[in-house]
Coordinates of C-alpha atoms in Angstrom, one line a residue:
M28 CA 24.9 36.9 31.3
A29 CA 26.4 38.0 28.1
A30 CA 29.3 36.1 26.7
S31 CA 32.9 37.4 26.5
I32 CA 34.5 37.3 23.1
R33 CA 38.3 37.8 22.5
C34 CA 40.3 37.9 19.3
P35 CA 43.1 35.2 19.3
S36 CA 45.7 37.9 18.7
F37 CA 44.3 40.3 21.2
N38 CA 46.9 42.5 22.9
P39 CA 45.6 44.4 25.9
S40 CA 48.3 47.1 25.7
T41 CA 47.6 47.7 22.0
A42 CA 43.9 47.9 22.7
L43 CA 44.5 50.4 25.5
R44 CA 46.5 52.6 23.2
L45 CA 43.8 52.4 20.5
E46 CA 41.1 53.3 23.1
E47 CA 43.0 56.3 24.3
S48 CA 43.6 57.6 20.8
S49 CA 40.1 57.0 19.6
A50 CA 38.8 60.4 21.0
S51 CA 40.9 62.3 18.4
S52 CA 40.8 59.8 15.6
S53 CA 38.1 59.5 12.9
A54 CA 38.8 55.8 12.5
A55 CA 36.5 53.2 13.9
P56 CA 37.6 52.5 17.5
S57 CA 38.6 49.1 18.7
A58 CA 36.0 46.8 20.1
T59 CA 37.5 47.3 23.5
A60 CA 37.0 51.0 23.2
I61 CA 33.4 50.4 22.2
Q62 CA 32.9 48.1 25.2
V63 CA 34.3 50.7 27.7
R64 CA 32.3 53.5 26.3
F65 CA 29.1 51.6 26.4
R66 CA 29.7 50.5 29.9
R67 CA 29.1 54.2 30.9
I68 CA 25.5 53.9 29.8
R69 CA 23.5 51.7 32.2
P70 CA 21.5 49.6 32.3
A71 CA 21.3 48.8 28.6
A72 CA 25.0 48.4 28.1
A73 CA 25.1 45.4 30.5
A74 CA 23.7 43.3 27.7
L75 CA 26.7 43.9 25.5
G76 CA 29.1 41.7 27.5
S77 CA 32.8 41.9 26.8
I78 CA 34.4 41.9 23.3
S79 CA 38.1 42.4 22.7
C80 CA 40.0 43.1 19.6
C81 CA 42.9 45.5 18.9
D82 CA 41.6 46.8 15.6
P83 CA 38.3 45.5 14.3
G84 CA 38.7 47.6 11.1
R85 CA 41.8 45.6 10.0
C86 CA 41.9 42.4 12.1
S87 CA 40.8 39.3 10.3
C88 CA 39.0 37.8 13.3
R89 CA 36.1 40.2 12.8
V90 CA 34.9 39.7 16.4
Y91 CA 33.3 43.1 16.3
S92 CA 30.5 41.5 14.3
A93 CA 29.5 39.6 17.4
L94 CA 28.4 42.9 19.0
P95 CA 24.6 42.9 18.4
G96 CA 23.6 45.6 15.9
F97 CA 27.2 47.0 15.5
S98 CA 28.0 48.1 12.0
Y99 CA 31.6 49.1 11.1
R100 CA 30.3 51.2 8.2
E101 CA 27.8 52.9 10.4
W102 CA 30.5 53.7 12.9
I103 CA 32.7 55.2 10.2
S104 CA 29.8 57.4 9.1
R105 CA 29.5 58.7 12.6
K106 CA 33.2 59.6 12.5
D107 CA 33.7 59.2 16.2
F108 CA 31.7 58.7 19.4
K109 CA 32.7 62.2 20.5
H110 CA 30.4 63.6 17.8
S111 CA 27.5 61.6 19.4
S112 CA 28.3 62.4 23.0
S113 CA 24.9 63.8 24.0
R114 CA 22.5 61.8 26.1
S115 CA 20.1 61.3 23.2
S116 CA 22.8 60.3 20.8
R117 CA 24.2 57.8 23.3
R118 CA 20.7 56.4 23.7
R119 CA 20.5 55.9 19.9
M120 CA 23.9 54.2 19.9
V121 CA 22.8 51.8 22.7
S122 CA 19.5 51.1 20.9
S123 CA 21.4 50.2 17.7
A124 CA 23.5 47.7 19.6
L125 CA 20.5 45.8 20.8
S126 CA 18.7 42.8 19.2
P127 CA 15.0 42.5 18.6
G128 CA 13.3 41.5 21.8
D129 CA 15.9 43.2 24.1
D130 CA 14.7 45.8 26.7
L131 CA 15.0 49.4 25.5
P132 CA 16.3 52.1 27.8
D133 CA 13.9 53.6 30.4
E134 CA 14.0 57.0 28.7
Y135 CA 12.9 55.5 25.4
E136 CA 9.4 57.0 25.2
K137 CA 10.9 60.4 26.0
D138 CA 12.9 60.4 22.8
D139 CA 10.9 63.1 20.9
P140 CA 12.6 64.0 17.7
S141 CA 10.8 67.3 17.3
K142 CA 12.5 68.6 20.4
K143 CA 15.9 67.8 19.1
A144 CA 15.4 69.3 15.6
M145 CA 17.4 72.4 14.7
P146 CA 15.1 75.3 15.4
R147 CA 13.5 77.2 12.5
R148 CA 14.3 80.9 12.9
A149 CA 13.6 84.3 11.5
G150 CA 15.2 87.7 11.5
I151 CA 15.4 91.2 10.0
I152 CA 18.1 92.7 7.7
L153 CA 18.7 96.3 8.6
H154 CA 22.1 97.9 8.2
P155 CA 23.1 100.2 11.2
T156 CA 23.4 103.2 8.9
S157 CA 19.7 102.9 8.3
L158 CA 18.8 103.2 11.9
P159 CA 17.5 106.4 13.5
G160 CA 20.2 108.7 14.8
P161 CA 20.6 112.4 15.4
H162 CA 23.6 113.2 13.3
G163 CA 22.7 112.3 9.7
I164 CA 23.3 108.5 9.9
G165 CA 22.3 105.6 12.0
D166 CA 24.8 104.8 14.7
L167 CA 25.6 102.4 17.6
G168 CA 23.9 104.5 20.2
P169 CA 20.5 104.3 22.0
D170 CA 18.4 103.8 18.9
A171 CA 20.3 100.6 18.0
F172 CA 19.4 99.2 21.4
R173 CA 15.8 100.2 20.9
F174 CA 15.7 98.3 17.6
L175 CA 17.0 95.2 19.4
D176 CA 14.3 95.6 22.0
W177 CA 11.7 95.7 19.3
L178 CA 13.3 92.8 17.4
E179 CA 13.1 90.7 20.6
S180 CA 9.5 91.5 21.0
T181 CA 8.7 90.1 17.6
G182 CA 10.1 86.7 18.4
C183 CA 12.9 87.1 15.8
R184 CA 16.3 85.9 16.8
I185 CA 18.5 87.2 13.9
W186 CA 19.7 90.7 13.0
Q187 CA 21.5 90.7 9.7
V188 CA 23.8 93.6 8.8
L189 CA 25.9 94.6 5.8
P190 CA 29.7 94.9 6.0
L191 CA 30.8 97.1 8.9
V192 CA 34.0 98.1 7.2
P193 CA 34.7 101.8 6.4
P194 CA 33.0 102.7 3.1
G195 CA 35.5 103.6 0.4
R196 CA 35.8 107.4 0.1
K197 CA 37.9 107.4 -3.0
A198 CA 36.0 104.7 -5.0
G199 CA 33.1 107.0 -6.0
E200 CA 30.6 104.5 -4.6
D201 CA 28.9 106.9 -2.3
G202 CA 29.1 105.0 1.0
S203 CA 29.1 101.5 -0.3
P204 CA 30.1 99.0 2.5
Y205 CA 31.2 96.7 -0.4
A206 CA 33.9 99.2 -1.6
G207 CA 35.7 99.4 1.7
Q208 CA 39.2 100.6 2.2
D209 CA 40.1 97.9 4.7
A210 CA 39.0 94.3 5.3
N211 CA 39.1 94.5 9.1
C212 CA 38.6 98.1 10.3
G213 CA 35.2 99.3 11.5
N214 CA 33.2 102.2 10.0
T215 CA 33.9 105.0 12.5
L216 CA 30.9 107.0 11.1
L217 CA 28.8 104.5 13.1
I218 CA 30.3 105.7 16.4
S219 CA 27.6 107.4 18.5
L220 CA 28.5 110.9 19.7
T221 CA 26.1 110.5 22.5
E222 CA 28.0 107.5 23.9
L223 CA 31.3 109.5 23.6
V224 CA 29.8 112.1 26.0
K225 CA 28.8 109.3 28.4
D226 CA 32.4 108.1 28.3
G227 CA 33.7 111.6 29.2
L228 CA 35.5 112.0 25.8
L229 CA 33.3 114.8 24.6
E230 CA 31.3 117.5 26.3
E231 CA 27.6 118.1 25.9
E232 CA 28.3 121.4 24.2
D233 CA 30.5 119.6 21.6
I234 CA 27.4 117.8 20.3
P235 CA 25.7 119.5 17.3
E236 CA 21.9 119.8 17.2
A237 CA 20.0 116.9 16.0
I238 CA 19.4 116.7 12.2
P239 CA 16.0 115.5 10.9
V240 CA 16.2 112.0 9.6
E241 CA 16.5 111.8 5.8
K242 CA 18.6 110.0 3.3
I243 CA 22.3 109.9 4.1
N244 CA 24.7 112.4 2.6
Y245 CA 27.9 110.7 3.4
E246 CA 30.1 113.7 2.6
A247 CA 28.1 115.9 4.9
V248 CA 28.0 113.2 7.6
A249 CA 31.8 112.9 7.4
E250 CA 32.3 116.7 7.7
L251 CA 30.1 116.7 10.8
K252 CA 31.2 113.6 12.6
D253 CA 34.9 113.1 11.7
P254 CA 36.3 116.1 13.6
L255 CA 34.3 115.2 16.8
I256 CA 35.3 111.5 16.7
Q257 CA 38.9 112.5 16.2
K258 CA 38.6 114.9 19.1
A259 CA 37.2 112.2 21.3
A260 CA 40.0 109.8 20.2
K261 CA 42.7 112.5 21.0
N262 CA 41.2 113.0 24.5
L263 CA 41.3 109.2 25.0
V264 CA 45.0 109.0 23.9
Q265 CA 46.1 112.0 26.0
N266 CA 44.0 111.5 29.2
G267 CA 41.6 108.7 28.7
G268 CA 41.3 107.7 32.4
S269 CA 40.2 104.2 32.9
L270 CA 39.5 103.7 29.2
K271 CA 43.2 104.3 28.4
K272 CA 44.1 100.9 29.8
D273 CA 41.4 99.2 27.7
L274 CA 42.8 101.0 24.7
E275 CA 46.3 99.7 25.4
N276 CA 45.1 96.2 25.8
F277 CA 43.1 96.5 22.5
R278 CA 46.2 97.7 20.7
K279 CA 48.4 94.9 22.2
S280 CA 46.1 92.1 21.3
P281 CA 47.9 89.9 18.8
Q282 CA 44.8 89.2 16.8
I283 CA 44.1 93.0 16.5
A284 CA 47.7 94.1 16.1
S285 CA 48.1 91.8 13.2
W286 CA 46.1 94.1 11.0
L287 CA 45.5 97.3 12.9
E288 CA 49.0 98.7 13.0
E289 CA 49.5 98.4 9.2
A290 CA 46.0 99.8 8.6
A291 CA 46.8 102.8 10.7
L292 CA 50.2 103.4 9.0
F293 CA 48.5 103.1 5.6
A294 CA 45.8 105.6 6.6
A295 CA 48.5 108.0 7.8
I296 CA 50.5 107.9 4.6
D297 CA 47.3 108.1 2.5
S298 CA 46.1 111.1 4.4
H299 CA 49.5 112.8 3.9
F300 CA 49.5 112.4 0.1
D301 CA 45.7 112.7 -0.2
D302 CA 45.8 111.9 -3.9
G303 CA 45.9 108.8 -6.0
A304 CA 46.3 105.1 -5.1
W305 CA 49.2 103.7 -3.1
W306 CA 50.9 102.4 -6.2
Q307 CA 51.4 106.1 -7.1
W308 CA 53.2 106.9 -3.9
P309 CA 57.0 107.5 -3.8
E310 CA 58.7 104.2 -4.5
P311 CA 60.3 103.8 -1.0
L312 CA 56.8 103.9 0.6
R313 CA 55.1 102.1 -2.3
D314 CA 57.6 99.3 -2.1
R315 CA 57.6 99.3 1.8
N316 CA 61.2 100.1 2.3
P317 CA 61.9 99.4 6.0
S318 CA 63.6 102.7 6.7
A319 CA 61.0 104.6 4.9
L320 CA 58.3 102.9 6.9
D321 CA 60.1 103.6 10.2
K322 CA 60.4 107.2 9.2
A323 CA 56.7 107.4 8.4
R324 CA 55.7 105.8 11.7
K325 CA 57.7 108.4 13.6
E326 CA 56.4 111.4 11.5
H327 CA 52.8 110.3 11.7
K328 CA 52.8 108.9 15.3
D329 CA 50.0 111.2 16.4
F330 CA 47.8 110.3 13.5
I331 CA 48.4 106.6 14.0
D332 CA 47.6 106.8 17.7
V333 CA 44.3 108.7 17.0
F334 CA 43.4 106.3 14.2
I335 CA 43.8 103.3 16.5
A336 CA 41.9 105.0 19.3
Q337 CA 39.0 105.6 16.8
Q338 CA 39.0 101.9 16.0
F339 CA 38.9 101.1 19.7
L340 CA 35.9 103.3 20.2
F341 CA 34.1 101.6 17.3
Q342 CA 35.0 98.2 18.7
K343 CA 33.8 99.2 22.2
Q344 CA 30.4 100.4 21.0
W345 CA 29.9 97.5 18.6
Q346 CA 30.7 94.9 21.2
A347 CA 28.4 96.5 23.7
L348 CA 25.6 96.3 21.2
H349 CA 26.6 92.7 20.2
T350 CA 26.6 91.6 23.8
Y351 CA 23.1 93.2 24.4
A352 CA 21.8 91.3 21.4
N353 CA 23.2 88.0 22.5
E354 CA 21.8 88.5 26.0
R355 CA 18.4 88.7 24.4
G356 CA 18.9 85.6 22.4
I357 CA 19.6 87.5 19.2
K358 CA 22.4 86.4 16.9
I359 CA 24.0 88.9 14.6
I360 CA 24.7 87.7 11.0
G361 CA 27.4 89.8 9.4
D362 CA 28.6 90.1 5.8
M363 CA 32.0 89.6 4.3
P364 CA 32.7 91.0 0.8
I365 CA 34.7 88.5 -1.1
Y366 CA 37.0 91.1 -2.4
V367 CA 38.8 94.2 -1.0
G368 CA 39.5 97.5 -2.6
G369 CA 42.9 97.8 -4.4
H370 CA 43.6 101.1 -2.5
S371 CA 43.8 99.4 0.9
A372 CA 46.2 98.4 3.6
D373 CA 45.5 94.8 2.8
V374 CA 46.7 94.9 -0.8
W375 CA 49.6 97.3 0.0
V376 CA 50.9 95.0 2.7
H377 CA 50.1 91.7 1.0
R378 CA 50.5 92.6 -2.7
T379 CA 52.1 89.3 -3.7
Q380 CA 48.8 87.6 -2.7
F381 CA 46.9 89.7 -5.2
M382 CA 47.1 89.9 -9.0
M383 CA 49.3 93.0 -9.1
D384 CA 52.1 93.9 -11.6
E385 CA 55.5 93.2 -10.1
K386 CA 57.0 96.4 -11.4
T387 CA 54.3 99.0 -11.2
C388 CA 52.3 97.4 -8.4
E389 CA 49.1 98.2 -10.3
P390 CA 46.2 95.6 -10.6
V391 CA 46.5 93.2 -13.5
L392 CA 43.2 91.4 -13.2
V393 CA 40.1 92.8 -11.4
S394 CA 36.8 91.5 -10.2
G395 CA 33.4 91.6 -11.8
V396 CA 30.7 89.4 -13.3
P397 CA 29.6 88.7 -16.8
P398 CA 26.5 90.1 -18.4
D399 CA 23.4 89.5 -16.3
C400 CA 19.9 90.7 -15.5
F401 CA 21.4 93.9 -14.0
S402 CA 23.7 94.9 -16.9
E403 CA 24.2 93.9 -20.6
T404 CA 27.9 94.4 -20.3
G405 CA 28.3 92.8 -16.9
Q406 CA 29.4 94.4 -13.7
L407 CA 32.9 95.7 -13.4
W408 CA 33.8 95.9 -9.7
G409 CA 37.4 96.7 -10.1
S410 CA 38.9 95.1 -7.0
P411 CA 42.2 93.2 -7.6
L412 CA 41.8 89.5 -7.8
Y413 CA 43.5 87.1 -5.5
N414 CA 46.6 85.2 -6.4
W415 CA 45.2 81.9 -5.2
K416 CA 48.4 80.0 -5.9
A417 CA 50.5 82.3 -3.8
M418 CA 47.8 82.3 -1.0
A419 CA 47.8 78.5 -0.9
K420 CA 51.6 78.4 -0.2
D421 CA 51.1 79.9 3.3
G422 CA 47.9 78.1 4.0
Y423 CA 45.7 81.2 3.2
K424 CA 47.1 83.0 6.2
W425 CA 45.6 86.4 5.2
W426 CA 42.1 84.8 4.8
A427 CA 42.4 83.0 8.2
S428 CA 43.1 86.3 9.9
R429 CA 40.2 87.9 8.2
M430 CA 37.9 85.0 9.2
K431 CA 39.0 85.3 12.8
R432 CA 38.2 89.0 12.8
A433 CA 34.7 88.3 11.4
F434 CA 34.0 85.9 14.3
E435 CA 35.0 88.6 16.7
L436 CA 32.3 90.9 15.2
Y437 CA 29.5 88.5 14.4
D438 CA 27.9 85.2 15.4
E439 CA 27.6 84.1 11.8
F440 CA 28.4 85.8 8.6
R441 CA 27.6 85.7 4.9
I442 CA 30.3 85.5 2.3
D443 CA 29.2 87.8 -0.5
H444 CA 29.7 86.4 -4.1
F445 CA 30.5 82.9 -2.7
R446 CA 30.6 81.5 -6.2
G447 CA 34.0 83.3 -6.7
L448 CA 35.5 80.6 -4.4
A449 CA 34.5 77.9 -6.9
G450 CA 35.0 79.8 -10.2
Y451 CA 35.4 83.6 -10.7
W452 CA 35.2 86.1 -13.5
A453 CA 38.6 87.7 -14.2
V454 CA 38.6 91.0 -16.1
P455 CA 41.8 92.7 -17.5
A456 CA 42.4 95.8 -15.4
D457 CA 42.4 98.1 -18.4
A458 CA 39.0 96.9 -19.7
E459 CA 36.2 99.4 -19.8
T460 CA 33.5 96.8 -19.1
A461 CA 33.3 93.3 -17.6
I462 CA 32.3 91.7 -20.9
D463 CA 35.9 90.9 -21.8
G464 CA 36.5 88.7 -18.8
R465 CA 36.9 85.0 -18.6
W466 CA 36.2 82.3 -16.0
K467 CA 39.0 81.0 -13.8
M468 CA 39.0 78.2 -11.2
G469 CA 38.8 79.2 -7.5
P470 CA 40.4 77.4 -4.5
R471 CA 37.3 75.4 -3.6
V472 CA 37.3 72.8 -0.8
E473 CA 41.1 73.1 -0.2
F474 CA 40.5 76.7 0.9
F475 CA 37.9 75.8 3.5
N476 CA 39.9 72.9 4.8
A477 CA 42.9 75.2 5.4
I478 CA 40.8 77.9 7.0
K479 CA 39.1 75.4 9.3
K480 CA 42.6 74.2 10.4
A481 CA 43.9 77.7 11.0
V482 CA 40.8 79.0 12.8
G483 CA 40.3 75.8 14.8
K484 CA 36.6 75.3 14.2
K485 CA 34.0 74.9 11.5
I486 CA 33.4 78.1 9.5
D487 CA 29.8 79.0 10.2
I488 CA 28.8 80.9 7.1
I489 CA 26.0 81.6 4.7
A490 CA 26.9 81.2 1.1
E491 CA 25.6 84.0 -1.2
D492 CA 25.0 81.8 -4.2
L493 CA 23.0 84.1 -6.4
G494 CA 23.6 85.0 -10.0
I495 CA 25.2 82.5 -12.4
I496 CA 25.4 79.3 -10.4
T497 CA 27.1 76.3 -11.8
T498 CA 27.4 72.8 -10.4
D499 CA 30.7 73.4 -8.8
V500 CA 29.3 76.2 -6.7
V501 CA 26.5 73.9 -5.4
E502 CA 28.9 71.1 -4.7
L503 CA 31.3 73.4 -2.8
R504 CA 28.5 74.8 -0.7
K505 CA 27.2 71.4 0.2
A506 CA 30.7 70.0 0.9
I507 CA 31.3 72.7 3.6
E508 CA 27.7 72.4 4.8
A509 CA 26.9 76.1 4.3
P510 CA 23.3 77.2 3.7
G511 CA 22.7 79.0 0.4
M512 CA 20.2 81.7 -0.4
V513 CA 16.9 81.8 -2.2
V514 CA 15.0 85.0 -3.1
L515 CA 11.3 85.1 -3.7
H516 CA 11.4 88.0 -6.1
F517 CA 13.2 85.6 -8.5
A518 CA 10.7 82.8 -8.0
F519 CA 7.8 83.6 -10.4
G520 CA 7.8 82.6 -14.0
N521 CA 7.1 79.5 -16.0
N522 CA 10.0 77.3 -14.8
P523 CA 8.8 74.8 -12.2
K524 CA 12.5 73.9 -11.6
N525 CA 13.3 77.5 -10.5
P526 CA 15.3 77.0 -7.3
H527 CA 13.8 80.2 -5.8
I528 CA 10.2 79.0 -5.9
L529 CA 8.9 77.5 -2.6
H530 CA 8.5 73.9 -3.6
N531 CA 12.2 73.7 -4.5
H532 CA 13.5 75.2 -1.3
E533 CA 15.8 73.1 0.9
V534 CA 16.1 73.0 4.7
D535 CA 19.7 74.2 4.6
Q536 CA 18.9 77.6 3.0
V537 CA 18.1 81.2 3.9
V538 CA 15.0 82.6 2.3
Y539 CA 14.5 86.3 1.6
P540 CA 11.6 88.1 -0.1
G541 CA 14.4 90.3 -1.5
T542 CA 17.9 91.3 -0.3
H543 CA 19.6 94.7 -0.1
D544 CA 20.4 94.3 -3.8
N545 CA 16.7 93.9 -4.7
D546 CA 13.9 96.5 -4.9
T547 CA 11.5 96.5 -2.0
S548 CA 8.6 94.0 -2.4
V549 CA 6.2 96.9 -3.1
G550 CA 8.6 98.3 -5.7
W551 CA 9.2 94.9 -7.2
W552 CA 5.5 94.2 -7.6
S553 CA 4.9 97.6 -9.2
K554 CA 7.5 96.7 -11.9
A555 CA 6.9 93.0 -12.3
S556 CA 5.5 91.7 -15.6
E557 CA 1.9 90.7 -15.8
E558 CA 3.0 87.2 -16.4
D559 CA 5.0 87.1 -13.2
K560 CA 2.2 88.7 -11.3
E561 CA -0.3 86.2 -12.5
K562 CA 2.0 83.3 -11.5
A563 CA 2.4 84.8 -8.0
R564 CA -1.3 85.4 -7.6
T565 CA -2.0 81.7 -8.5
Y566 CA 0.9 80.2 -6.7
L567 CA 0.6 82.2 -3.4
R568 CA -3.2 82.4 -3.6
L569 CA -2.8 86.1 -3.0
E570 CA -5.6 87.6 -1.0
D571 CA -4.5 91.2 -0.8
E572 CA -2.2 92.6 -3.5
D573 CA -2.0 95.9 -1.7
A574 CA -0.3 94.0 1.1
I575 CA 2.2 92.3 -1.2
S576 CA 5.1 92.8 1.3
W577 CA 3.2 90.8 4.0
E578 CA 2.1 88.2 1.5
L579 CA 5.8 87.5 0.6
M580 CA 6.8 87.6 4.3
R581 CA 4.2 84.9 5.0
A582 CA 5.5 82.9 2.0
A583 CA 9.1 83.2 3.3
F584 CA 8.1 82.2 6.8
S585 CA 6.3 79.2 5.4
S586 CA 9.3 77.9 3.5
V587 CA 11.0 74.7 4.5
A588 CA 14.3 76.7 4.7
R589 CA 15.5 76.8 8.2
T590 CA 16.2 80.5 8.2
A591 CA 14.0 83.3 6.9
I592 CA 15.2 87.0 6.8
I593 CA 13.0 90.0 6.0
P594 CA 14.2 93.4 4.8
M595 CA 13.0 96.1 7.3
Q596 CA 11.5 98.0 4.3
D597 CA 9.1 95.2 3.7
V598 CA 7.9 95.3 7.3
L599 CA 7.0 98.9 6.7
S600 CA 5.5 98.2 3.2
L601 CA 7.7 100.8 1.6
D602 CA 8.1 101.4 -2.2
S603 CA 11.2 101.8 -4.4
D604 CA 12.3 105.1 -2.7
A605 CA 13.5 102.9 0.2
R606 CA 15.6 100.6 -2.0
M607 CA 19.0 100.1 -0.4
N608 CA 21.1 99.4 -3.5
T609 CA 20.7 99.0 -7.3
P610 CA 23.6 96.9 -8.6
A611 CA 25.6 98.4 -11.5
V612 CA 24.5 101.9 -10.5
K613 CA 27.1 103.8 -8.5
S614 CA 25.3 106.8 -7.2
G615 CA 22.3 107.2 -4.9
N616 CA 22.7 103.9 -3.0
W617 CA 23.1 103.0 0.7
A618 CA 21.2 106.1 1.8
W619 CA 17.9 104.8 3.1
R620 CA 17.0 105.4 6.8
I621 CA 14.0 104.0 8.7
G622 CA 12.9 107.2 10.4
E623 CA 13.0 109.1 13.7
S624 CA 13.7 107.6 17.1
S625 CA 10.0 107.0 17.8
I626 CA 9.6 104.6 14.9
F627 CA 10.0 101.4 17.0
D628 CA 7.3 102.6 19.4
E629 CA 5.0 103.0 16.4
L630 CA 5.7 99.4 15.1
T631 CA 3.9 97.5 17.9
E632 CA 1.2 96.2 15.5
E633 CA 3.7 95.1 12.9
G634 CA 5.7 93.4 15.6
E635 CA 2.6 91.4 16.8
R636 CA 1.8 90.4 13.2
I637 CA 5.3 89.1 12.8
K638 CA 5.1 87.2 16.1
E639 CA 1.8 85.6 15.0
L640 CA 3.3 84.5 11.7
L641 CA 6.4 83.1 13.4
H642 CA 4.2 81.1 15.7
E643 CA 2.1 79.8 12.8
Y644 CA 5.2 78.6 10.9
N645 CA 7.2 77.3 13.9
R646 CA 9.8 80.0 13.8
L647 CA 9.1 81.7 17.1
A648 CA 12.1 81.8 19.3
R649 CA 12.4 78.9 21.7
S650 CA 13.1 79.2 25.4
E651 CA 16.6 79.0 26.7
E652 CA 15.8 75.6 28.2
E653 CA 14.8 74.2 24.8
H654 CA 17.9 75.6 23.2
R655 CA 20.0 73.8 25.9
L656 CA 18.3 70.5 25.2
I657 CA 19.0 70.9 21.5
E658 CA 22.7 71.7 22.2
K659 CA 22.9 68.5 24.4

């Protein structure tokens, strides 16, 4: 029988309190707590005997050292037993408490580490605007569900989308989801007219004839769809039937109301003036005089009600699609632009948290990046920069609300221009190019600590760490345990230390052949230097240069990076005409579409090829049972 050991100054009541508090403490628990916890694991725990000390981390008796195999340092590194509460983790803890020659648990030989490893995974990046759809733009209707059916058949378990915010219509960026007018609203142009008929909010005769799929003309799409979506929203507000109650609950939700009411008021005032930015509005509205705002709410009540109803319809259709994806084991990865447009409800309401002039309310410092491979004068994005010192004073409340909204829409999300949270490029608002900017320090780890506290959980993000990456960016990403990004189009040259080349990849990364900001792989290959091509031929042992898209897909799937995501254009082996975005070029972007509704029926062969590659490189979706075992 194992011996009992007790500290001379042992106080049972103190030990009991320590044991009870250890579940929420990151300190090493008392030996008594260790004893009680291990007693729950039989039969191996019986060998531990009884050991009693109020606080083995501080008490001079050091009786905890009598516990075979127990390491105080190891316990601190584990933080708390609650983080190792699974059966396999408890088994490891018991094993570490045994001495050589002791019996191991009965389940010992079943401890297969390969079954507990985080699964490798793969997915497709395809923005909803690029889907098939009958009215000039992809939408959240039947074709989006067909895409998810096809995606499931490939064995992929990720769908990555670009920001779902309304594209800025005054920014001159031609539908860019990164120039949105609001940080939290949804893009109502994605609402399916077909689904509105099913909901009884439109009649069949309201629906225009289908338009052949071609590149998106955002102005024409808005002229076609906006009046019909507004009509459906008015019908919902006036006599929405069973949906009316859902609308009311949506509007009353504290998390939704915290941003929606102000966004609706801003849109109403903006529509009324229909010219210039909010800082050019009459002073009482510009400066948010309470009586002026009350008057505006009353005058524009109908507009506000319809605006909110449109957001409800977007939310309803998106959540139905999101649920459908999750039911098929598919996670949706969203995208959060780090900045928001100056002419937005967010900046109007929270101006003190942005770098705005106190008197004129105009931006003082705006966003951009210094000269890079895309532009000799840098990129001038023009969004007002954050006043990080002011944000820190209220615990980054605006950001916390934004993060919570993102978790409503997505399972995970990417923070675009993540490096701006470590150090950012600040450009005077009156500058003509970004070349005159300078680097300023970002909020770094303090920001994520505050957000985690406010949101109540770890922030599950992907860090877009491309471009000029300094040591502080890497340190921040690793400190918050966020995967970074690597892009194979950037991999080939004469630098063996290049982080994008396969042998330098890390497990905690997301690998892409190219992103939405890159050319398609076919387009990239056609423009690559002969030196880069030769490096790629040798390194990848290319067998078929005419199938460069699939060669790069194979390389991405073979990467040690846990997650691999492929642009849909590469699945189709499309050239530069299918490029989604060219940075530093304002016109002609965000317009590509995949084709007619029948496209996914025609991609059976490509789907099977993807599935074979995922099987070969251990990325094929696991069964639900395997996922449950990993979670445990």
